[in-house]
CSV table of C-alpha atoms and ligand atoms in Angstrom, one decimal:
chain,number,residue,atom,x,y,z
A,1,UNK,CA,6.2,-7.5,19.0
A,2,UNK,CA,9.4,-7.0,20.8
A,3,UNK,CA,12.1,-8.9,18.9
A,4,UNK,CA,13.1,-7.9,15.4
A,5,UNK,CA,11.3,-9.8,12.6
A,6,UNK,CA,11.6,-10.1,8.9
A,7,UNK,CA,8.7,-8.0,7.4
A,8,UNK,CA,7.7,-7.8,3.8
A,9,UNK,CA,5.1,-5.8,2.0
A,10,UNK,CA,4.3,-4.6,-1.5
A,11,UNK,CA,2.1,-2.4,-3.4
A,12,UNK,CA,1.0,-2.6,-7.0
A,13,UNK,CA,2.4,0.5,-8.9
A,14,UNK,CA,-0.6,2.8,-9.0
A,15,UNK,CA,1.4,6.1,-9.4
A,16,UNK,CA,1.4,8.9,-6.9
A,17,UNK,CA,-0.3,8.0,-3.6
A,18,UNK,CA,-3.0,9.8,-1.7
A,19,UNK,CA,-3.5,10.7,1.9
A,20,UNK,CA,-5.6,7.6,2.5
A,21,UNK,CA,-2.6,5.4,1.4
A,22,UNK,CA,-0.3,7.4,3.6
A,23,UNK,CA,-2.5,7.0,6.8
A,24,UNK,CA,-3.6,3.5,6.0
A,25,UNK,CA,-0.3,1.8,4.9
A,26,UNK,CA,2.8,4.0,4.8
A,27,UNK,CA,2.6,5.3,8.4
A,28,UNK,CA,2.5,1.7,9.4
A,29,UNK,CA,5.6,0.9,7.3
A,30,UNK,CA,7.4,3.9,8.8
A,31,UNK,CA,6.9,2.5,12.3
A,32,UNK,CA,7.9,-1.0,11.3
A,33,UNK,CA,11.2,0.0,9.7
A,34,UNK,CA,12.3,1.5,13.1
A,35,UNK,CA,12.4,-2.0,14.6
A,36,UNK,CA,12.4,-4.7,12.0
A,37,UNK,CA,14.2,-5.9,8.9
A,38,UNK,CA,11.8,-4.6,6.3
A,39,UNK,CA,11.5,-5.4,2.6
A,40,UNK,CA,9.2,-3.1,0.7
A,41,UNK,CA,8.7,-3.7,-3.0
A,42,UNK,CA,6.8,-2.6,-6.1
A,43,UNK,CA,4.7,-5.5,-7.4
A,44,UNK,CA,5.0,-4.7,-11.1
A,45,UNK,CA,4.4,-8.2,-12.3
A,46,UNK,CA,1.2,-8.3,-10.3
A,47,UNK,CA,0.1,-5.1,-12.0
A,48,UNK,CA,0.5,-6.9,-15.3
A,49,UNK,CA,-1.8,-9.7,-14.3
A,50,UNK,CA,-4.7,-7.3,-14.8
A,51,UNK,CA,-3.2,-4.5,-17.0
A,52,UNK,CA,-1.5,-6.7,-19.5
A,53,UNK,CA,-3.4,-5.2,-22.4
A,54,UNK,CA,-2.4,-1.6,-21.6
A,55,UNK,CA,0.7,-1.4,-19.4
A,56,UNK,CA,1.0,2.2,-20.5
A,57,UNK,CA,2.4,4.3,-17.7
A,58,UNK,CA,3.9,1.4,-15.8
A,59,UNK,CA,7.3,2.9,-15.6
A,60,UNK,CA,6.1,6.4,-14.6
A,61,UNK,CA,3.7,4.8,-12.0
A,62,UNK,CA,6.6,2.9,-10.4
A,63,UNK,CA,8.7,6.1,-10.2
A,64,UNK,CA,5.9,8.2,-8.7
A,65,UNK,CA,5.0,5.7,-6.1
A,66,UNK,CA,8.6,5.0,-5.0
A,67,UNK,CA,9.2,8.8,-4.8
A,68,UNK,CA,6.2,9.0,-2.5
A,69,UNK,CA,7.6,6.2,-0.3
A,70,UNK,CA,10.9,7.9,0.0
A,71,UNK,CA,9.4,11.4,0.5
A,72,UNK,CA,7.3,9.9,3.4
A,73,UNK,CA,10.5,8.7,5.1
A,74,UNK,CA,10.8,5.1,4.0
A,75,UNK,CA,14.5,4.9,4.3
A,76,UNK,CA,16.7,3.0,1.9
A,77,UNK,CA,19.4,2.7,4.5
A,78,UNK,CA,17.2,0.8,6.8
A,79,UNK,CA,14.7,-1.0,4.5
A,80,UNK,CA,15.3,-2.9,1.3
A,81,UNK,CA,13.3,-1.1,-1.4
A,82,UNK,CA,13.1,-2.8,-4.7
A,83,UNK,CA,11.1,-3.7,-7.8
A,84,UNK,CA,9.7,-7.2,-8.1
A,85,UNK,CA,10.7,-7.7,-11.7
A,86,UNK,CA,14.4,-6.9,-10.8
A,87,UNK,CA,14.6,-10.1,-8.7
A,88,UNK,CA,14.0,-13.0,-10.9
A,89,UNK,CA,14.2,-15.4,-8.0
A,90,UNK,CA,10.6,-14.6,-7.2
A,91,UNK,CA,9.6,-16.0,-10.6
A,92,UNK,CA,11.6,-19.2,-10.1
A,93,UNK,CA,10.2,-19.8,-6.7
A,94,UNK,CA,6.7,-19.2,-8.1
A,95,UNK,CA,7.4,-21.8,-10.8
A,96,UNK,CA,8.6,-24.4,-8.3
A,97,UNK,CA,5.6,-23.7,-6.0
A,98,UNK,CA,3.3,-24.2,-9.0
A,99,UNK,CA,4.3,-27.9,-9.1
A,100,UNK,CA,2.6,-28.8,-5.9
A,101,UNK,CA,-0.1,-26.2,-5.5
A,102,UNK,CA,-3.6,-27.6,-6.2
A,103,UNK,CA,-5.5,-25.5,-8.7
A,104,UNK,CA,-8.5,-25.6,-6.4
A,105,UNK,CA,-6.7,-23.4,-3.9
A,106,UNK,CA,-6.4,-20.7,-6.5
A,107,UNK,CA,-9.9,-21.1,-8.0
A,108,UNK,CA,-11.6,-20.8,-4.6
A,109,UNK,CA,-9.6,-17.7,-3.6
A,110,UNK,CA,-12.2,-15.0,-2.8
A,111,UNK,CA,-10.2,-12.2,-4.6
A,112,UNK,CA,-10.1,-14.3,-7.7
A,113,UNK,CA,-13.9,-14.9,-7.8
A,114,UNK,CA,-14.6,-11.3,-6.9
A,115,UNK,CA,-12.4,-9.7,-9.5
A,116,UNK,CA,-13.7,-12.0,-12.2
A,117,UNK,CA,-17.1,-10.7,-11.4
A,118,UNK,CA,-16.2,-7.1,-10.9
A,119,UNK,CA,-13.9,-6.6,-13.9
A,120,UNK,CA,-16.5,-8.1,-16.2
A,121,UNK,CA,-15.8,-7.7,-19.8
A,122,UNK,CA,-12.0,-8.1,-19.3
A,123,UNK,CA,-10.4,-11.4,-20.1
A,124,UNK,CA,-9.1,-12.4,-16.7
A,125,UNK,CA,-9.3,-16.2,-17.1
A,126,UNK,CA,-5.5,-16.1,-17.6
A,127,UNK,CA,-2.9,-18.3,-16.1
A,128,UNK,CA,-1.2,-15.2,-14.7
A,129,UNK,CA,-4.3,-13.9,-13.0
A,130,UNK,CA,-5.2,-17.3,-11.5
A,131,UNK,CA,-1.7,-17.6,-10.2
A,132,UNK,CA,-1.7,-14.1,-8.6
A,133,UNK,CA,-1.8,-15.3,-4.9
A,134,UNK,CA,0.8,-17.9,-5.6
A,135,UNK,CA,3.2,-15.3,-7.0
A,136,UNK,CA,2.4,-13.3,-3.8
A,137,UNK,CA,3.3,-16.4,-1.7
A,138,UNK,CA,6.7,-16.5,-3.5
A,139,UNK,CA,7.2,-12.8,-2.9
A,140,UNK,CA,6.8,-13.4,0.8
A,141,UNK,CA,8.4,-16.7,1.4
A,142,UNK,CA,11.5,-16.0,-0.7
A,143,UNK,CA,12.6,-13.7,2.2
A,144,UNK,CA,11.2,-16.0,4.8
A,145,UNK,CA,9.1,-13.1,6.0
A,146,UNK,CA,7.5,-13.7,9.4
A,147,UNK,CA,4.9,-10.9,9.1
A,148,UNK,CA,3.1,-9.2,6.3
A,149,UNK,CA,1.4,-5.8,6.8
A,150,UNK,CA,-1.5,-5.5,4.4
A,151,UNK,CA,-5.1,-4.3,4.1
A,152,UNK,CA,-7.9,-6.7,4.9
A,153,UNK,CA,-8.5,-7.4,1.2
A,154,UNK,CA,-5.1,-9.1,1.1
A,155,UNK,CA,-5.6,-11.4,4.1
A,156,UNK,CA,-6.7,-14.4,2.0
A,157,UNK,CA,-3.4,-14.2,0.1
A,158,UNK,CA,-1.4,-14.3,3.2
A,159,UNK,CA,-3.5,-17.2,4.4
A,160,UNK,CA,-2.8,-19.1,1.2
A,161,UNK,CA,0.9,-18.3,1.7
A,162,UNK,CA,0.8,-20.1,5.0
A,163,UNK,CA,-0.8,-23.1,3.3
A,164,UNK,CA,1.9,-23.1,0.6
A,165,UNK,CA,4.6,-22.9,3.3
A,166,UNK,CA,3.0,-25.8,5.2
A,167,UNK,CA,2.8,-27.9,2.1
A,168,UNK,CA,6.4,-27.3,1.2
A,169,UNK,CA,7.6,-28.0,4.7
A,170,UNK,CA,5.7,-31.2,4.8
A,171,UNK,CA,6.6,-32.5,1.3
A,172,UNK,CA,10.3,-31.7,1.5
A,173,UNK,CA,11.8,-30.1,4.6
A,174,UNK,CA,11.2,-27.3,6.9
A,175,UNK,CA,12.5,-24.1,5.2
A,176,UNK,CA,9.7,-21.7,5.5
A,177,UNK,CA,8.1,-19.9,8.5
A,178,UNK,CA,4.3,-19.4,8.4
A,179,UNK,CA,3.9,-15.7,8.1
A,180,UNK,CA,1.3,-13.8,10.1
A,181,UNK,CA,-1.0,-11.2,8.7
A,182,UNK,CA,-0.6,-7.8,10.3
A,183,UNK,CA,-3.7,-5.9,9.4
A,184,UNK,CA,-3.1,-2.2,8.6
A,185,UNK,CA,-5.2,-0.2,11.0
A,186,UNK,CA,-7.1,1.8,8.5
A,187,UNK,CA,-8.4,5.1,9.8
A,188,UNK,CA,-11.4,5.6,7.6
A,189,UNK,CA,-10.2,8.3,5.3
A,190,UNK,CA,-13.1,9.8,3.3
A,191,UNK,CA,-12.6,11.6,0.1
A,192,UNK,CA,-13.5,15.2,-0.8
A,193,UNK,CA,-17.1,14.1,-1.5
A,194,UNK,CA,-17.6,12.0,1.6
A,195,UNK,CA,-17.1,8.7,-0.2
A,196,UNK,CA,-14.1,6.5,0.5
A,197,UNK,CA,-10.9,8.3,-0.7
A,198,UNK,CA,-9.9,6.5,-3.9
A,199,UNK,CA,-8.2,7.2,-7.1
A,200,UNK,CA,-11.0,5.8,-9.1
A,201,UNK,CA,-13.4,8.3,-7.6
A,202,UNK,CA,-11.1,11.3,-8.3
A,203,UNK,CA,-11.8,12.6,-4.8
A,204,UNK,CA,-8.4,12.5,-3.2
A,205,UNK,CA,-5.7,14.7,-1.8
A,206,UNK,CA,-2.4,13.3,-2.9
A,207,UNK,CA,0.9,13.4,-1.0
A,208,UNK,CA,2.4,15.4,-3.8
A,209,UNK,CA,-0.2,18.1,-4.0
A,210,UNK,CA,1.1,21.6,-3.8
A,211,UNK,CA,-0.2,23.8,-1.0
A,212,UNK,CA,-2.4,25.7,-3.4
A,213,UNK,CA,-4.0,22.6,-4.8
A,214,UNK,CA,-4.7,21.4,-1.2
A,215,UNK,CA,-6.5,24.7,-0.5
A,216,UNK,CA,-8.5,24.3,-3.7
A,217,UNK,CA,-9.5,20.8,-2.9
A,218,UNK,CA,-10.5,21.6,0.7
A,219,UNK,CA,-12.8,24.3,-0.6
A,220,UNK,CA,-14.6,21.7,-2.7
A,221,UNK,CA,-15.2,19.4,0.3
A,222,UNK,CA,-18.8,18.7,1.3
A,223,UNK,CA,-19.9,20.0,4.7
A,224,UNK,CA,-22.9,19.2,6.8
A,225,UNK,CA,-25.7,19.3,4.2
A,226,UNK,CA,-28.2,20.3,6.9
A,227,UNK,CA,-26.4,23.5,7.6
A,228,UNK,CA,-27.5,26.0,5.0
A,229,UNK,CA,-26.8,29.4,6.6
A,230,UNK,CA,-23.9,30.3,8.8
A,231,UNK,CA,-26.4,31.0,11.6
A,232,UNK,CA,-27.7,27.3,11.5
A,233,UNK,CA,-26.2,25.0,14.1
A,234,UNK,CA,-24.0,22.4,12.4
A,235,UNK,CA,-23.4,18.7,13.1
A,236,UNK,CA,-19.7,18.0,12.7
A,237,UNK,CA,-20.3,14.2,12.9
A,238,UNK,CA,-21.7,14.3,9.4
A,239,UNK,CA,-19.3,16.7,7.9
A,240,UNK,CA,-16.3,15.6,5.7
A,241,UNK,CA,-14.3,18.7,6.7
A,242,UNK,CA,-14.6,17.7,10.3
A,243,UNK,CA,-13.6,14.1,9.6
A,244,UNK,CA,-10.3,15.5,8.2
A,245,UNK,CA,-9.9,17.8,11.2
A,246,UNK,CA,-9.9,14.6,13.3
A,247,UNK,CA,-7.0,13.2,11.3
A,248,UNK,CA,-4.8,16.2,11.3
A,249,UNK,CA,-6.2,18.7,13.7
A,250,UNK,CA,-4.5,18.1,17.0
A,251,UNK,CA,-5.8,20.6,19.6
A,252,UNK,CA,-8.2,22.3,17.1
A,253,UNK,CA,-10.6,19.3,17.0
A,254,UNK,CA,-12.7,20.0,20.1
A,255,UNK,CA,-12.9,23.7,19.5
A,256,UNK,CA,-14.0,23.1,15.9
A,257,UNK,CA,-16.8,20.7,16.9
A,258,UNK,CA,-18.0,23.0,19.7
A,259,UNK,CA,-18.1,26.1,17.6
A,260,UNK,CA,-19.8,24.3,14.7
A,261,UNK,CA,-22.6,23.1,17.0
A,262,UNK,CA,-23.1,26.5,18.4
A,263,UNK,CA,-23.0,28.2,15.0
A,264,UNK,CA,-20.1,30.2,16.1
A,265,UNK,CA,-17.9,29.0,13.2
A,266,UNK,CA,-18.4,29.5,9.5
A,267,UNK,CA,-17.6,26.7,7.1
A,268,UNK,CA,-15.3,28.9,5.0
A,269,UNK,CA,-13.2,29.7,8.0
A,270,UNK,CA,-13.3,26.1,9.1
A,271,UNK,CA,-12.0,25.0,5.7
A,272,UNK,CA,-9.1,27.4,5.6
A,273,UNK,CA,-8.0,26.2,9.1
A,274,UNK,CA,-8.2,22.6,7.8
A,275,UNK,CA,-6.2,23.4,4.6
A,276,UNK,CA,-3.5,24.9,6.8
A,277,UNK,CA,-3.4,21.9,9.0
A,278,UNK,CA,-3.2,19.4,6.1
A,279,UNK,CA,-0.4,21.5,4.6
A,280,UNK,CA,1.5,21.5,7.8
A,281,UNK,CA,0.9,17.8,8.3
A,282,UNK,CA,2.3,17.1,4.9
A,283,UNK,CA,5.1,19.6,5.1
A,284,UNK,CA,7.9,17.1,6.0
A,285,UNK,CA,6.8,15.0,3.0
A,286,UNK,CA,6.7,18.0,0.8
A,287,UNK,CA,10.1,19.2,1.7
A,288,UNK,CA,11.8,15.8,1.5
A,289,UNK,CA,10.3,15.4,-2.0
A,290,UNK,CA,11.7,18.8,-3.1
A,291,UNK,CA,15.1,17.6,-1.9
A,292,UNK,CA,14.9,14.2,-3.6
A,293,UNK,CA,13.8,15.8,-6.9
A,294,UNK,CA,17.1,17.7,-7.1
A,295,UNK,CA,19.0,14.4,-7.3
A,296,UNK,CA,18.5,13.2,-10.8
A,297,UNK,CA,18.0,9.4,-11.1
A,298,UNK,CA,17.7,9.0,-7.4
A,299,UNK,CA,14.7,6.6,-7.4
A,300,UNK,CA,16.4,4.4,-10.0
A,301,UNK,CA,19.5,4.2,-7.9
A,302,UNK,CA,17.6,3.3,-4.8
A,303,UNK,CA,15.8,0.6,-6.7
A,304,UNK,CA,19.1,-0.7,-8.1
A,305,UNK,CA,20.8,-1.0,-4.7
A,306,UNK,CA,17.6,-2.5,-3.2
A,307,UNK,CA,17.5,-5.1,-5.9
A,308,UNK,CA,21.0,-6.2,-5.2
A,309,UNK,CA,20.3,-6.6,-1.5
A,310,UNK,CA,17.0,-8.4,-2.2
A,311,UNK,CA,18.7,-10.7,-4.7
A,312,UNK,CA,21.3,-11.8,-2.2
A,313,UNK,CA,18.7,-12.8,0.4
A,314,UNK,CA,16.4,-14.3,-2.2
A,315,UNK,CA,19.0,-16.5,-3.9
A,316,UNK,CA,20.0,-18.1,-0.6
A,317,UNK,CA,16.4,-19.3,0.0
A,318,UNK,CA,16.2,-20.4,-3.6
A,319,UNK,CA,19.3,-22.6,-3.4
A,320,UNK,CA,17.9,-24.3,-0.3
A,321,UNK,CA,14.6,-24.8,-2.0
A,322,UNK,CA,16.2,-26.3,-5.2
A,323,UNK,CA,18.2,-28.6,-3.0
A,324,UNK,CA,15.2,-29.8,-1.1
A,325,UNK,CA,13.3,-30.4,-4.4
A,326,UNK,CA,16.1,-32.5,-5.8
A,327,UNK,CA,17.5,-30.0,-8.3
B,401,LIG,N1,-1.4,-8.0,-3.9
B,401,LIG,C1,-0.9,-6.9,-3.1
B,401,LIG,C2,-1.9,-5.7,-3.4
B,401,LIG,O1,-2.6,-5.7,-4.4
B,401,LIG,C3,0.4,-6.4,-3.5
B,401,LIG,C4,1.4,-7.5,-3.2
B,401,LIG,C5,2.0,-8.4,-4.1
B,401,LIG,C6,1.8,-7.9,-1.9
B,401,LIG,N2,2.9,-9.2,-3.4
B,401,LIG,C7,2.8,-8.9,-2.1
B,401,LIG,C8,1.6,-7.4,-0.6
B,401,LIG,C9,3.4,-9.5,-1.0
B,401,LIG,C10,2.2,-8.0,0.5
B,401,LIG,C11,3.1,-9.1,0.3
B,401,LIG,O2,-2.0,-4.8,-2.6
B,402,LIG,FE1,-18.2,21.2,8.8
B,402,LIG,FE2,-16.7,23.0,9.9
B,402,LIG,FE3,-18.9,23.8,8.6
B,402,LIG,FE4,-19.1,22.5,10.9
B,402,LIG,S1,-18.2,24.5,10.5
B,402,LIG,S2,-20.2,22.0,9.1
B,402,LIG,S3,-17.3,21.1,10.9
B,402,LIG,S4,-17.0,22.8,7.7
C-alpha cells in the first residue's frame, strides 16, 4: 500500500492490554500511523451491547486501555484517538442505516449466531446486540475509511460494512468507499500455561506489568513436560518459554534451542534470560507510561481533542448523507 489511506480501527474497552494484544494489533497500528490517516477509537457503545447489565468498570477500562495505546506509541499528534460515545454522529448514521438494512443481514451474521450460543444464559436477543455490526459499519463509513485492520473474527463485520456501503451508494448516491479488511498478522502468542494468551484464562503478561511481576510470571511458565531433570535433553518446540524467546529473543533464539536440545541449558536459567528479554522488549512502553502517568488527566485530554477532530470529519459525511436521504 503506497499512497496514504484513511484507516480506522477500534477496540472494545477491556482494560489494560496484554502482550498478545500488543503483538497482534497494536504493533500493526503503530506501523500504519507512520503512513496513513488513522482513526483509532474505543468502542464503548459496543461494550454495552453485551455488558449492559453490569457496565461496572467501563470508565476505568477505557482509561487503562487508552493509556496502553499511548504508552505503546500510538501518537495523538498523528492519529485521531477518541471514544465512540463522544461522537454522536456515529449513532445518527447508524439510525439512518437501519432504515434500509434488511434484518436478515444481521440475523445471519456468524458472530451473532455464535455469541448467542456461547453466552448462553445471557439475554442477548436485544435490538442493540442484533445491530452490533451495523453500528460498526457506521463507525467505519462515517470517516469513509478505506481499510480496517482487524482480527479474523471481525472480518464478517467489515464484509457487512461493504454491503451497507453498496446499498447506500445504489439507493441514493455514491458517498462511501467499500473498505477493505486488513487482517492483523497474529503471531500466535501463547499464555503462561501454553494455551492462547487471554484475559479470561488469567495467563497473560500485561503491557503494564512491573519488571518484578514479569519475572514472577515467567517463573510460572510451563516448559517441555518431557524434560524432568536438567540432564534430560529438551524439545524447545513444545516449550512455552521457547515460544516466547522466539517473539522477543533476537540472537538468543538459536543458542537457546541448541543448548536445550543438548541438555546444556537449565530451565531456570533459560527463564531468567527470557524475563530479561521481555523486560527489555517492553522497556520503551514502560518508560513512556511512567512519563504519561505524571501528567494528570492526560488520557482525558487526548480523548477530548481526538473527539473534536473526529466530530469534524464525521459531521461532514453526515451532512452529505442527510442530503442524499432527503433530510
Ligand atoms: N467489534 C470490534 C471488536 O470487538 C470493535 C469495533 C467496533 C471495531 N467498531 C469497529 C473494529 C470498527 C474496527 C472498526 O474488536
Ligand atoms: Fe524450555 Fe528453555 Fe527448559 Fe528448553 S531449557 S525446556 S527451551 S525452558
